[in-house]
Short mmCIF file of C-alpha atoms in Angstrom, two decimals:
data_model
loop_
_atom_site.label_atom_id
_atom_site.label_comp_id
_atom_site.label_asym_id
_atom_site.label_seq_id
_atom_site.Cartn_x
_atom_site.Cartn_y
_atom_site.Cartn_z
CA MET L 1 -229.77 -145.15 -57.87
CA ASN L 2 -231.09 -142.89 -61.11
CA ILE L 3 -227.59 -141.56 -62.95
CA GLN L 4 -229.35 -137.29 -63.78
CA PHE L 5 -230.83 -137.40 -59.92
CA LYS L 6 -227.04 -138.88 -57.78
CA LYS L 7 -225.04 -135.83 -60.61
CA GLY L 8 -227.65 -133.43 -59.64
CA VAL L 9 -227.33 -134.74 -55.14
CA LEU L 10 -223.35 -134.37 -55.85
CA GLU L 11 -224.04 -131.29 -56.96
CA LEU L 12 -224.88 -129.41 -53.65
CA CYS L 13 -222.69 -131.25 -52.02
CA VAL L 14 -219.80 -129.83 -53.62
CA LEU L 15 -221.04 -127.01 -53.60
CA SER L 16 -222.53 -127.43 -49.56
CA ILE L 17 -218.98 -128.37 -48.86
CA LEU L 18 -217.07 -125.50 -50.72
CA TYR L 19 -219.09 -122.98 -49.12
CA LYS L 20 -218.22 -123.94 -45.52
CA LYS L 21 -214.55 -124.03 -46.86
CA ASP L 22 -212.10 -123.82 -49.70
CA CYS L 23 -210.62 -128.03 -50.53
CA TYR L 24 -209.05 -129.79 -52.23
CA GLY L 25 -209.68 -131.87 -54.86
CA TYR L 26 -208.71 -135.53 -52.22
CA GLU L 27 -210.56 -133.79 -48.86
CA LEU L 28 -213.65 -133.11 -51.24
CA VAL L 29 -213.70 -136.14 -52.62
CA ASN L 30 -213.07 -138.14 -49.34
CA THR L 31 -215.92 -135.98 -47.19
CA ILE L 32 -218.40 -137.51 -49.98
CA SER L 33 -217.39 -141.16 -50.02
CA GLU L 34 -217.03 -141.39 -46.29
CA ASN L 35 -221.21 -140.35 -46.56
CA ILE L 36 -221.80 -141.19 -49.35
CA ALA L 37 -221.19 -145.14 -51.28
CA ILE L 38 -219.67 -144.24 -54.72
CA ALA L 39 -217.26 -144.37 -57.07
CA GLU L 40 -214.78 -141.73 -55.82
CA GLY L 41 -213.62 -141.09 -60.04
CA THR L 42 -216.28 -139.88 -61.22
CA ILE L 43 -217.08 -136.21 -58.89
CA TYR L 44 -213.63 -135.01 -60.18
CA PRO L 45 -215.73 -134.60 -64.36
CA ILE L 46 -218.23 -132.46 -62.16
CA LEU L 47 -215.34 -130.52 -60.48
CA LYS L 48 -214.50 -129.53 -63.97
CA ARG L 49 -218.26 -129.05 -65.29
CA LEU L 50 -219.05 -126.37 -62.40
CA ALA L 51 -215.20 -125.66 -62.98
CA LYS L 52 -215.84 -124.96 -66.37
CA ASP L 53 -219.61 -122.90 -65.94
CA GLY L 54 -217.68 -120.31 -63.73
CA TYR L 55 -218.85 -121.65 -60.63
CA PHE L 56 -216.72 -122.04 -58.66
CA THR L 57 -212.80 -121.16 -59.97
CA THR L 58 -209.08 -122.91 -59.16
CA TYR L 59 -205.58 -122.06 -57.63
CA LEU L 60 -202.74 -123.30 -55.44
CA LYS L 61 -201.48 -123.71 -52.48
CA GLU L 62 -198.84 -125.34 -51.05
CA SER L 63 -198.97 -127.96 -48.61
CA THR L 64 -196.13 -129.61 -46.23
CA GLU L 65 -195.92 -132.56 -47.61
CA GLY L 66 -195.55 -132.76 -51.29
CA PRO L 67 -196.27 -130.51 -54.37
CA PRO L 68 -198.63 -127.90 -53.96
CA ARG L 69 -202.52 -128.74 -53.90
CA LYS L 70 -205.46 -127.66 -56.39
CA TYR L 71 -207.62 -125.48 -54.50
CA TYR L 72 -211.19 -125.09 -55.40
CA ARG L 73 -213.35 -121.69 -54.26
CA LEU L 74 -216.60 -121.45 -54.63
CA THR L 75 -217.11 -118.22 -56.12
CA GLU L 76 -221.02 -115.64 -56.22
CA THR L 77 -222.87 -117.38 -58.61
CA GLY L 78 -221.91 -120.72 -57.67
CA LYS L 79 -223.13 -119.23 -53.75
CA GLU L 80 -226.57 -118.76 -55.46
CA LEU L 81 -226.31 -121.87 -57.24
CA LYS L 82 -225.58 -123.83 -53.92
CA GLU L 83 -228.72 -121.77 -52.35
CA GLN L 84 -231.50 -122.37 -55.22
CA LEU L 85 -230.16 -126.61 -55.20
CA GLU L 86 -230.80 -126.60 -51.27
CA THR L 87 -233.57 -125.12 -51.49
CA ASP L 88 -234.89 -127.38 -53.83
CA TRP L 89 -233.70 -129.98 -52.12
CA PHE L 90 -235.76 -129.44 -49.10
CA LYS L 91 -238.60 -129.15 -51.06
CA LEU L 92 -237.83 -131.88 -53.08
CA ILE L 93 -237.39 -133.89 -48.81
CA LYS L 94 -240.91 -132.70 -47.70
CA SER L 95 -242.82 -133.52 -50.60
CA VAL L 96 -241.69 -137.32 -51.38
CA THR L 97 -242.02 -137.42 -47.20
CA ASN L 98 -245.15 -136.21 -48.12
CA ILE L 99 -246.59 -138.61 -50.54
CA ILE L 100 -244.37 -141.73 -49.13
CA GLY L 101 -245.31 -141.04 -44.99
CA ASP L 102 -243.26 -139.63 -41.79
CA LYS L 103 -243.09 -142.70 -40.26
CA ARG L 104 -241.70 -141.33 -36.87
CA LYS L 105 -245.51 -139.44 -36.80
CA GLY L 106 -247.27 -142.60 -37.68
CA SER L 107 -244.78 -144.40 -35.23
CA LYS L 108 -247.04 -141.69 -32.36
CA MET Q 1 -204.21 -151.58 -60.59
CA LYS Q 2 -201.02 -148.99 -59.34
CA LYS Q 3 -201.21 -145.40 -60.00
CA LYS Q 4 -199.41 -145.37 -63.21
CA GLU Q 5 -201.59 -148.04 -64.68
CA PHE Q 6 -204.92 -146.24 -64.29
CA ILE Q 7 -202.97 -142.60 -65.32
CA GLU Q 8 -202.24 -144.51 -68.30
CA LYS Q 9 -205.38 -146.78 -69.45
CA LEU Q 10 -207.17 -142.91 -68.82
CA LYS Q 11 -205.05 -141.11 -71.05
CA SER Q 12 -205.26 -143.21 -73.71
CA LEU Q 13 -209.39 -142.79 -73.14
CA LEU Q 14 -209.31 -139.34 -72.80
CA TYR Q 15 -207.80 -139.61 -76.65
CA GLY Q 16 -209.77 -136.46 -79.16
CA LEU Q 17 -210.29 -134.46 -75.97
CA PRO Q 18 -207.85 -131.42 -76.07
CA ALA Q 19 -204.20 -132.32 -75.07
CA ASN Q 20 -204.95 -129.13 -72.67
CA GLU Q 21 -208.18 -130.35 -70.53
CA VAL Q 22 -206.40 -133.82 -70.93
CA LYS Q 23 -203.36 -132.33 -69.10
CA ASP Q 24 -205.92 -130.73 -66.17
CA ILE Q 25 -207.70 -134.32 -66.19
CA LEU Q 26 -204.60 -136.27 -64.99
CA ALA Q 27 -203.01 -133.78 -63.19
CA ASP Q 28 -206.09 -133.59 -60.68
CA TYR Q 29 -205.93 -138.50 -60.49
CA GLU Q 30 -202.59 -137.76 -60.18
CA GLU Q 31 -202.90 -135.20 -57.05
CA HIS Q 32 -205.52 -137.34 -55.84
CA PHE Q 33 -203.36 -140.83 -55.60
CA MET Q 34 -200.70 -138.31 -53.75
CA ALA Q 35 -202.15 -137.34 -50.61
CA GLY Q 36 -204.28 -140.73 -50.60
CA MET Q 37 -200.57 -141.90 -50.16
CA GLU Q 38 -199.49 -139.94 -47.91
CA ASN Q 39 -202.97 -140.43 -45.93
CA GLY Q 40 -201.47 -144.07 -45.47
CA LYS Q 41 -203.53 -145.63 -48.36
CA SER Q 42 -201.68 -147.78 -50.94
CA GLU Q 43 -201.96 -147.13 -55.17
CA GLU Q 44 -204.88 -150.01 -55.49
CA GLU Q 45 -207.09 -149.12 -52.29
CA ILE Q 46 -207.64 -145.61 -54.25
CA ALA Q 47 -207.56 -147.16 -57.53
CA ARG Q 48 -209.93 -149.98 -56.15
CA ALA Q 49 -212.11 -146.55 -54.91
CA LEU Q 50 -211.87 -144.44 -58.17
CA GLY Q 51 -213.67 -146.82 -59.56
CA ASN Q 52 -214.25 -147.93 -63.42
CA ILE Q 53 -211.67 -145.62 -65.54
CA GLU Q 54 -214.32 -146.48 -68.72
CA ASP Q 55 -217.28 -144.25 -66.65
CA ILE Q 56 -214.46 -142.18 -65.17
CA ALA Q 57 -214.01 -141.27 -69.41
CA GLN Q 58 -217.45 -141.15 -70.57
CA GLN Q 59 -218.56 -138.67 -67.92
CA PHE Q 60 -216.06 -136.30 -68.70
CA ARG Q 61 -216.56 -137.26 -72.29
CA GLU Q 62 -219.90 -135.90 -71.77
CA GLU Q 63 -219.03 -132.50 -69.56
CA LEU Q 64 -217.30 -131.26 -72.38
CA ARG Q 65 -219.17 -132.40 -74.79
CA ASP Q 66 -220.13 -129.11 -75.98
CA THR Q 67 -216.22 -127.68 -75.32
CA GLN Q 68 -215.34 -129.98 -78.59
CA PRO Q 69 -216.65 -130.73 -82.52
CA LYS Q 70 -215.64 -133.67 -83.35
CA THR Q 71 -213.97 -134.50 -86.78
CA GLY Q 72 -213.60 -137.48 -88.32
CA LEU Q 73 -210.46 -138.17 -87.76
CA ASP Q 74 -210.92 -137.64 -83.92
CA LEU Q 75 -213.31 -140.18 -84.10
CA PHE Q 76 -210.84 -142.15 -86.03
CA LEU Q 77 -207.85 -141.83 -83.76
CA GLU Q 78 -210.21 -142.62 -80.69
CA LYS Q 79 -210.97 -145.87 -81.84
CA VAL Q 80 -207.72 -146.40 -82.79
CA PHE Q 81 -206.08 -145.33 -79.39
CA LYS Q 82 -208.82 -147.53 -77.97
CA LEU Q 83 -207.34 -150.63 -79.41
CA PHE Q 84 -204.72 -150.30 -77.85
CA ALA Q 85 -205.75 -150.02 -74.58
CA VAL Q 86 -208.49 -152.92 -74.88
CA SER Q 87 -207.02 -155.92 -76.58
CA LYS Q 88 -203.48 -157.75 -77.01
CA ARG Q 89 -205.29 -159.31 -80.01
CA ASN Q 90 -206.52 -156.25 -81.61
CA LYS Q 91 -203.00 -153.75 -81.21
CA LEU Q 92 -201.19 -157.34 -82.52
CA ILE Q 93 -203.32 -156.45 -85.99
CA LEU Q 94 -202.41 -152.76 -85.71
CA ILE Q 95 -198.85 -152.91 -85.32
CA ALA Q 96 -198.97 -156.44 -88.57
CA THR Q 97 -200.80 -153.36 -90.30
CA ILE Q 98 -198.52 -150.67 -89.79
CA ILE Q 99 -195.35 -152.65 -90.66
CA GLY Q 100 -197.91 -153.41 -94.11
CA LEU Q 101 -198.44 -150.20 -94.90
CA ILE Q 102 -194.46 -149.24 -94.11
CA PHE Q 103 -193.53 -152.27 -97.10
CA ALA Q 104 -195.66 -150.57 -98.96
CA ALA Q 105 -194.03 -146.98 -98.88
CA MET Q 106 -190.46 -148.76 -99.22
CA PHE Q 107 -191.70 -150.40 -102.46
CA ILE Q 108 -192.89 -147.33 -104.49
CA ILE Q 109 -190.03 -145.91 -103.13
CA GLN Q 110 -188.03 -147.84 -105.44
CA VAL Q 111 -189.17 -147.81 -107.72
CA ILE Q 112 -189.80 -143.71 -108.06
CA PHE Q 113 -186.01 -144.49 -107.93
CA SER Q 114 -185.83 -146.85 -110.66
CA MET Q 115 -187.27 -144.37 -112.86
CA LEU Q 116 -184.56 -141.67 -111.79
CA PRO Q 117 -182.41 -142.15 -115.34
CA VAL Q 118 -185.05 -142.13 -117.59
CA ILE Q 119 -187.16 -138.98 -116.42
CA LEU Q 120 -183.34 -137.41 -116.24
CA ILE Q 121 -182.96 -138.35 -119.92
CA ALA Q 122 -186.55 -136.42 -120.04
CA ALA Q 123 -185.38 -133.86 -118.89
CA ALA Q 124 -182.27 -133.41 -120.84
CA ILE Q 125 -183.79 -133.54 -124.22
CA LEU Q 126 -186.27 -131.07 -123.31
CA LEU Q 127 -184.11 -128.95 -122.86
CA PHE Q 128 -182.32 -130.09 -125.74
CA ILE Q 129 -185.56 -128.62 -127.70
CA ALA Q 130 -185.16 -125.56 -125.94
CA TYR Q 131 -181.63 -124.76 -126.34
CA ILE Q 132 -181.99 -125.38 -130.78
CA LYS Q 133 -184.79 -123.53 -130.86
CA ARG Q 134 -183.99 -120.69 -128.38
CA ASN Q 135 -182.91 -118.46 -131.12
CA LYS Q 136 -186.46 -117.98 -132.53
CA ASN Q 137 -187.64 -117.22 -128.93
CA GLU Q 138 -188.06 -113.48 -130.05
CA ALA Q 139 -190.61 -111.25 -129.96
CA VAL Q 140 -192.85 -110.58 -132.74
CA GLU Q 141 -195.15 -107.65 -132.81
CA ILE Q 142 -199.52 -109.05 -133.41
CA THR Q 143 -201.59 -106.42 -134.89
CA GLU Q 144 -205.30 -108.48 -135.00
CA SER Q 145 -208.16 -106.95 -136.27
CA LYS Q 146 -211.68 -109.07 -137.30
CA GLU Q 147 -215.39 -107.59 -136.50
CA ALA Q 148 -218.35 -109.49 -136.82
CA ALA Q 149 -221.85 -108.70 -137.75
CA LEU Q 150 -224.51 -109.22 -134.70
CA THR Q 151 -227.32 -111.28 -136.37
CA ASP Q 152 -229.93 -113.00 -134.09
CA VAL Q 153 -226.91 -113.58 -131.38
CA ASN Q 154 -227.95 -113.49 -127.15
CA LYS Q 155 -224.65 -114.21 -125.95
CA ILE Q 156 -220.94 -112.77 -126.87
CA VAL Q 157 -218.07 -115.73 -125.30
CA ILE Q 158 -214.79 -113.52 -125.10
CA LYS Q 159 -212.53 -116.81 -123.37
CA THR Q 160 -207.93 -116.20 -123.57
CA ILE Q 161 -205.54 -116.83 -121.96
CA LEU Q 162 -203.54 -114.10 -120.94
CA SER Q 163 -204.67 -111.57 -122.55
CA HIS Q 164 -206.27 -108.25 -121.67
CA VAL Q 165 -209.35 -108.53 -121.45
CA ASN Q 166 -211.07 -104.63 -122.43
CA VAL Q 167 -215.27 -104.04 -123.29
CA SER Q 168 -216.80 -101.59 -123.90
CA TYR Q 169 -219.42 -99.85 -126.72
CA HIS Q 170 -218.79 -98.24 -130.15
CA ASP Q 171 -221.27 -95.32 -131.40
CA ASP Q 172 -221.42 -96.18 -134.64
CA LYS Q 173 -224.62 -96.90 -135.90
CA ASN Q 174 -224.65 -100.84 -137.23
CA ASP Q 175 -224.64 -104.06 -135.00
CA LYS Q 176 -221.12 -104.86 -136.22
CA VAL Q 177 -219.47 -105.97 -132.63
CA TYR Q 178 -215.08 -104.58 -133.05
CA ILE Q 179 -212.40 -106.86 -131.71
CA ASN Q 180 -208.05 -105.38 -132.21
CA PHE Q 181 -205.98 -108.21 -130.34
CA ASN Q 182 -202.80 -106.30 -130.36
CA GLY Q 183 -199.36 -106.48 -128.26
CA SER Q 184 -196.62 -108.42 -128.39
CA SER Q 185 -195.71 -112.40 -128.19
CA ALA Q 186 -192.73 -114.68 -128.06
CA VAL Q 187 -192.61 -116.32 -132.06
CA MET Q 188 -193.13 -119.79 -130.86
CA SER Q 189 -196.21 -119.76 -129.01
CA LYS Q 190 -197.17 -116.94 -131.73
CA PRO Q 191 -201.32 -116.68 -130.01
CA TYR Q 192 -204.53 -115.72 -132.75
CA LEU Q 193 -208.14 -114.81 -132.54
CA MET Q 194 -210.47 -116.58 -133.59
CA VAL Q 195 -214.28 -115.12 -133.95
CA ASN Q 196 -216.98 -117.68 -134.51
CA GLN Q 197 -220.49 -118.01 -134.52
CA ALA Q 198 -222.60 -121.05 -133.14
CA GLY Q 199 -225.85 -121.01 -132.30
CA SER Q 200 -226.74 -118.06 -131.15
CA ILE Q 201 -223.98 -118.51 -129.48
CA LEU Q 202 -220.69 -116.24 -131.00
CA ARG Q 203 -217.43 -116.35 -129.19
CA ILE Q 204 -214.04 -114.30 -129.45
CA GLN Q 205 -211.26 -116.69 -128.75
CA ILE Q 206 -207.42 -116.36 -127.81
CA LYS Q 207 -206.02 -120.04 -128.81
CA ASN Q 208 -202.22 -120.62 -128.77
CA ARG Q 209 -200.35 -122.25 -130.70
CA PHE Q 210 -198.72 -124.93 -128.40
CA ASP Q 211 -195.57 -126.03 -128.68
CA ILE Q 212 -192.88 -128.48 -126.84
CA SER Q 213 -190.43 -125.95 -125.99
CA SER Q 214 -192.79 -123.22 -124.52
CA ILE Q 215 -192.53 -124.58 -121.44
CA PHE Q 216 -188.61 -122.36 -121.37
CA ASN Q 217 -190.06 -119.56 -122.81
CA PHE Q 218 -190.06 -117.00 -120.37
CA TYR Q 219 -190.55 -114.26 -123.06
CA ARG Q 220 -193.41 -112.03 -120.87
CA GLN Q 221 -196.00 -111.56 -123.14
CA LYS Q 222 -197.71 -108.73 -123.14
CA LEU Q 223 -200.80 -109.25 -125.38
CA LYS Q 224 -204.44 -107.23 -125.11
CA LEU Q 225 -207.39 -107.72 -126.48
CA GLU Q 226 -210.03 -105.13 -126.62
CA ILE Q 227 -213.80 -105.25 -127.43
CA LYS Q 228 -216.64 -102.77 -129.10
CA LEU Q 229 -220.07 -103.61 -129.04
CA PRO Q 230 -222.24 -101.76 -130.44
CA ARG Q 231 -224.94 -99.99 -128.25
CA THR Q 232 -228.06 -102.58 -129.40
CA PHE Q 233 -226.14 -104.86 -127.77
CA GLN Q 234 -227.51 -105.47 -124.39
CA ASP Q 235 -227.84 -110.29 -123.70
CA ASN Q 236 -225.35 -111.84 -121.92
CA LEU Q 237 -221.82 -111.56 -121.26
CA GLN Q 238 -219.57 -113.93 -120.56
CA ILE Q 239 -215.65 -113.13 -120.05
CA GLU Q 240 -213.37 -116.33 -119.04
CA THR Q 241 -209.61 -114.86 -118.50
CA ILE Q 242 -207.05 -117.63 -116.99
CA SER Q 243 -204.53 -114.75 -116.10
CA GLY Q 244 -205.29 -111.87 -117.76
CA SER Q 245 -207.49 -108.61 -116.43
CA ILE Q 246 -210.90 -108.26 -117.27
CA ASP Q 247 -211.97 -104.62 -118.07
CA ALA Q 248 -215.75 -103.40 -118.96
CA THR Q 249 -217.31 -100.52 -119.22
CA GLU Q 250 -220.02 -98.79 -120.02
CA LEU Q 251 -222.33 -101.37 -121.29
CA LYS Q 252 -225.64 -102.93 -120.36
CA SER Q 253 -225.93 -107.23 -120.95
CA CYS Q 254 -228.96 -108.98 -119.13
CA ASN Q 255 -226.16 -111.05 -117.57
CA PHE Q 256 -222.99 -109.98 -116.44
CA ASN Q 257 -220.48 -113.21 -115.93
CA ALA Q 258 -216.50 -112.54 -115.62
CA ASN Q 259 -214.55 -116.14 -114.37
CA THR Q 260 -210.89 -115.09 -114.63
CA ILE Q 261 -208.28 -117.58 -112.01
CA SER Q 262 -205.49 -114.59 -110.83
CA GLY Q 263 -206.34 -111.64 -113.33
CA LYS Q 264 -208.24 -108.08 -111.54
CA ILE Q 265 -211.73 -107.77 -113.05
CA LYS Q 266 -213.00 -104.51 -113.59
CA THR Q 267 -216.66 -103.77 -113.57
CA GLU Q 268 -217.52 -99.70 -113.67
CA LYS Q 269 -220.95 -97.97 -115.09
CA ILE Q 270 -222.39 -101.88 -116.17
CA ALA Q 271 -226.13 -102.02 -115.68
CA ALA Q 272 -227.46 -105.74 -115.55
CA GLY Q 273 -229.76 -107.43 -114.22
CA GLN Q 274 -226.81 -109.76 -112.89
CA ILE Q 275 -223.20 -109.20 -112.30
CA LEU Q 276 -222.06 -112.62 -111.56
CA LEU Q 277 -217.92 -112.54 -111.03
CA LYS Q 278 -215.61 -115.14 -109.59
CA SER Q 279 -212.12 -115.50 -109.32
CA THR Q 280 -208.93 -117.34 -107.22
CA SER Q 281 -206.80 -114.33 -107.10
CA GLY Q 282 -207.18 -112.04 -108.55
CA LYS Q 283 -208.69 -108.47 -107.01
CA CYS Q 284 -212.45 -107.40 -107.90
CA ASN Q 285 -214.40 -104.12 -108.25
CA VAL Q 286 -217.01 -103.09 -109.25
CA LEU Q 287 -217.47 -99.45 -109.40
CA ASN Q 288 -221.18 -97.92 -109.70
CA CYS Q 289 -222.35 -100.66 -111.48
CA ARG Q 290 -226.36 -101.61 -111.15
CA GLY Q 291 -228.04 -105.00 -110.47
CA ALA Q 292 -227.19 -107.51 -108.47
CA VAL Q 293 -223.73 -108.25 -107.41
CA ASN Q 294 -222.66 -111.86 -107.14
CA VAL Q 295 -218.78 -112.26 -106.41
CA LYS Q 296 -217.36 -115.40 -105.22
CA THR Q 297 -213.35 -115.94 -104.47
CA ILE Q 298 -211.22 -117.94 -103.19
CA SER Q 299 -208.60 -115.17 -101.77
CA SER Q 300 -209.30 -112.50 -103.61
CA SER Q 301 -210.75 -108.89 -102.16
CA LEU Q 302 -214.08 -107.00 -103.65
CA THR Q 303 -214.25 -102.87 -103.86
CA TYR Q 304 -217.00 -102.15 -104.20
CA ILE Q 305 -218.05 -98.83 -104.68
CA SER Q 306 -222.14 -96.69 -105.68
CA ASN Q 307 -223.20 -93.85 -105.33
CA HIS Q 308 -227.08 -95.30 -105.19
CA LEU Q 309 -227.24 -99.32 -103.07
CA ASP Q 310 -230.39 -100.41 -105.24
CA ASP Q 311 -228.99 -103.86 -105.76
CA ALA Q 312 -228.24 -106.97 -103.45
CA ILE Q 313 -224.98 -108.13 -103.04
CA CYS Q 314 -223.67 -111.18 -101.90
CA PHE Q 315 -220.01 -112.23 -101.54
CA LYS Q 316 -218.42 -116.14 -100.60
CA SER Q 317 -215.04 -115.76 -100.38
CA THR Q 318 -212.16 -117.81 -98.23
CA SER Q 319 -209.73 -115.06 -97.70
CA GLY Q 320 -210.68 -112.19 -99.54
CA LYS Q 321 -212.01 -108.99 -98.11
CA ALA Q 322 -215.17 -106.93 -99.08
CA LYS Q 323 -215.11 -103.20 -98.56
CA LEU Q 324 -218.44 -102.20 -99.21
CA ILE Q 325 -218.24 -98.00 -99.58
CA ILE Q 326 -222.04 -96.85 -100.31
CA PRO Q 327 -223.77 -93.08 -99.18
CA GLU Q 328 -224.68 -93.24 -95.70
CA ASN Q 329 -229.07 -92.72 -96.46
CA SER Q 330 -229.10 -96.59 -97.35
CA ASP Q 331 -231.42 -98.96 -96.96
CA PHE Q 332 -229.76 -101.69 -96.60
CA LYS Q 333 -229.96 -105.63 -94.39
CA ILE Q 334 -226.14 -106.85 -93.89
CA GLU Q 335 -225.57 -111.09 -93.11
CA TYR Q 336 -221.54 -111.81 -92.38
CA LYS Q 337 -220.99 -115.04 -91.71
CA THR Q 338 -217.55 -115.76 -90.79
CA LEU Q 339 -214.80 -117.95 -88.95
CA SER Q 340 -212.48 -115.56 -88.16
CA GLY Q 341 -213.44 -112.63 -90.40
CA ARG Q 342 -213.74 -109.09 -89.32
CA PHE Q 343 -216.02 -106.34 -88.88
CA LYS Q 344 -216.02 -102.39 -89.79
CA SER Q 345 -218.50 -99.57 -89.94
CA GLU Q 346 -218.62 -96.14 -90.50
CA LEU Q 347 -222.15 -96.34 -91.16
CA PRO Q 348 -224.27 -96.44 -88.13
CA LEU Q 349 -225.79 -100.54 -87.70
CA ASN Q 350 -228.98 -101.33 -85.96
CA THR Q 351 -227.81 -105.09 -85.16
CA ASN Q 352 -229.13 -106.98 -81.42
CA SER Q 353 -225.72 -109.57 -82.07
CA PHE Q 354 -222.22 -107.62 -83.37
CA SER Q 355 -219.43 -109.02 -81.34
CA GLY Q 356 -216.62 -107.01 -83.29
CA ASN Q 357 -215.53 -110.04 -84.73
CA LYS Q 358 -218.14 -113.09 -85.24
CA SER Q 359 -221.65 -113.70 -87.73
CA PHE Q 360 -224.35 -111.68 -87.18
CA GLU Q 361 -226.88 -109.34 -89.29
CA GLY Q 362 -227.19 -106.03 -89.05
CA ILE Q 363 -229.72 -104.37 -90.95
CA ILE Q 364 -229.60 -99.79 -91.10
CA GLY Q 365 -232.94 -97.78 -92.27
CA SER Q 366 -236.04 -99.77 -93.52
CA GLY Q 367 -233.54 -102.56 -94.36
CA LYS Q 368 -234.76 -102.88 -98.13
CA ILE Q 369 -231.25 -104.04 -99.64
CA ALA Q 370 -229.89 -107.31 -98.52
CA ILE Q 371 -226.18 -107.90 -98.46
CA GLU Q 372 -224.89 -111.13 -97.45
CA VAL Q 373 -221.13 -111.55 -97.08
CA LYS Q 374 -219.75 -114.86 -95.78
CA THR Q 375 -216.17 -116.27 -95.47
CA VAL Q 376 -213.85 -117.69 -93.59
CA SER Q 377 -210.79 -115.11 -92.35
CA GLY Q 378 -212.22 -112.64 -94.42
CA GLY Q 379 -213.22 -109.14 -93.45
CA CYS Q 380 -215.68 -106.97 -93.75
CA LYS Q 381 -215.23 -103.07 -94.29
CA ILE Q 382 -218.59 -101.17 -94.91
CA LEU Q 383 -217.87 -97.33 -95.60
CA ALA Q 384 -219.40 -94.23 -96.59
CA ASN Q 385 -219.07 -92.52 -99.91
CA LYS Q 386 -219.45 -88.95 -99.44
CA ALA Q 387 -217.82 -87.74 -102.66
CA THR Q 388 -220.48 -88.95 -105.07
CA GLY Q 389 -218.80 -90.94 -108.75
CA ILE Q 390 -215.50 -90.99 -106.98
CA VAL Q 391 -213.86 -94.06 -108.47
CA GLU Q 392 -210.63 -96.48 -107.04
CA LYS Q 393 -207.90 -97.00 -109.62
#
């Protein structure tokens, strides 16, 4: 998959997961890698940049076992970005489906 | 690959990024490993799932690229550390180089130590000479006067080391320059006045007789070079000192040039085509002068006082401050470029990028006069000149 395209998709995934609830790094990475085949290590750089650009904040929370974990929480601008990326995504899917033709429709 | 190996390798590949960022990144991966192990995975499994470390490091570099400019040294060190991380052969070469350098350093130290007796003996001889001649180290009064006619002269160059220079006009109706050199000095290094004309350039210089023992001469010299020019002389003027101050009052010059290392420069009521001042650490004062002012310094400050701002000002310095005291109704455009200097203005400045202490452009009125201040850490202050013709001593 094209690297820029992949990055953009991963951004949307990260934002959508955090939109539902605050997560710590492993949890987030795991949720994504369960669905998309990806080198897990490459998600952290994306997290780093999104945090730097102010789309989410981080805080430490005690875990039941082991040391405290770093949790990520979406900010207001993060929520806005998520909405925007989501709209873009569905538009893209629609356009692409139009071009390549919906197989389900075609089979009818 | 084990957790420890993974973290170490990532760390070496992230070399050159800000230390706090690296620490943060490594902590994230440590946490990832811990969480994975709690979920019953082995270190090897987790490391494999994380993927290629070079790719990860490369991606961090891309994501953080805008935040940190890399210097040449950083790039070099990055390469060095890459060697450590990548190949055993390169590691060996590097270690061999370091050992070689250590041996070279030891050799140099050895040479210096073997020279030590020679250095000590030389110092002892110098001290002995100074001791013999110490009686001659007394002060002597100097009064020397010369005059020179300014025929076909279009440039006067004045050069001294530590004499204070004072230049102004006299009121006699002739075209002579009066030079007066006086003060007290140690006998041995007794300075003398030299005036000569070469082509259209008149040179006025104070020369010192060199004596080896003058190195040990701690007598503080107080020397003053007073130069009175005829009012008809309005050409190029160049004054150079090392530690002597420069004081020029009420002159007209097409090109006024003053240059010093640590002396103060004061120019008052000078009308010139261009006023160019250079100083390393001596303060510069420009009081009620006319003409474009250009000041270059390392650590010295500029105080510019004027009751009518008609000419451009350019101040470039490393750590010197610029203080401009100008009338409230001035029309100018200021460009202030700095790394860490602070800006303050009493006059109402129109600017759209003012942020307290960063580079910006500001404008007052029509912005007719250009003011340029460039510093690394020096601040810039603009104050309103309420009284007319005030003079700061």
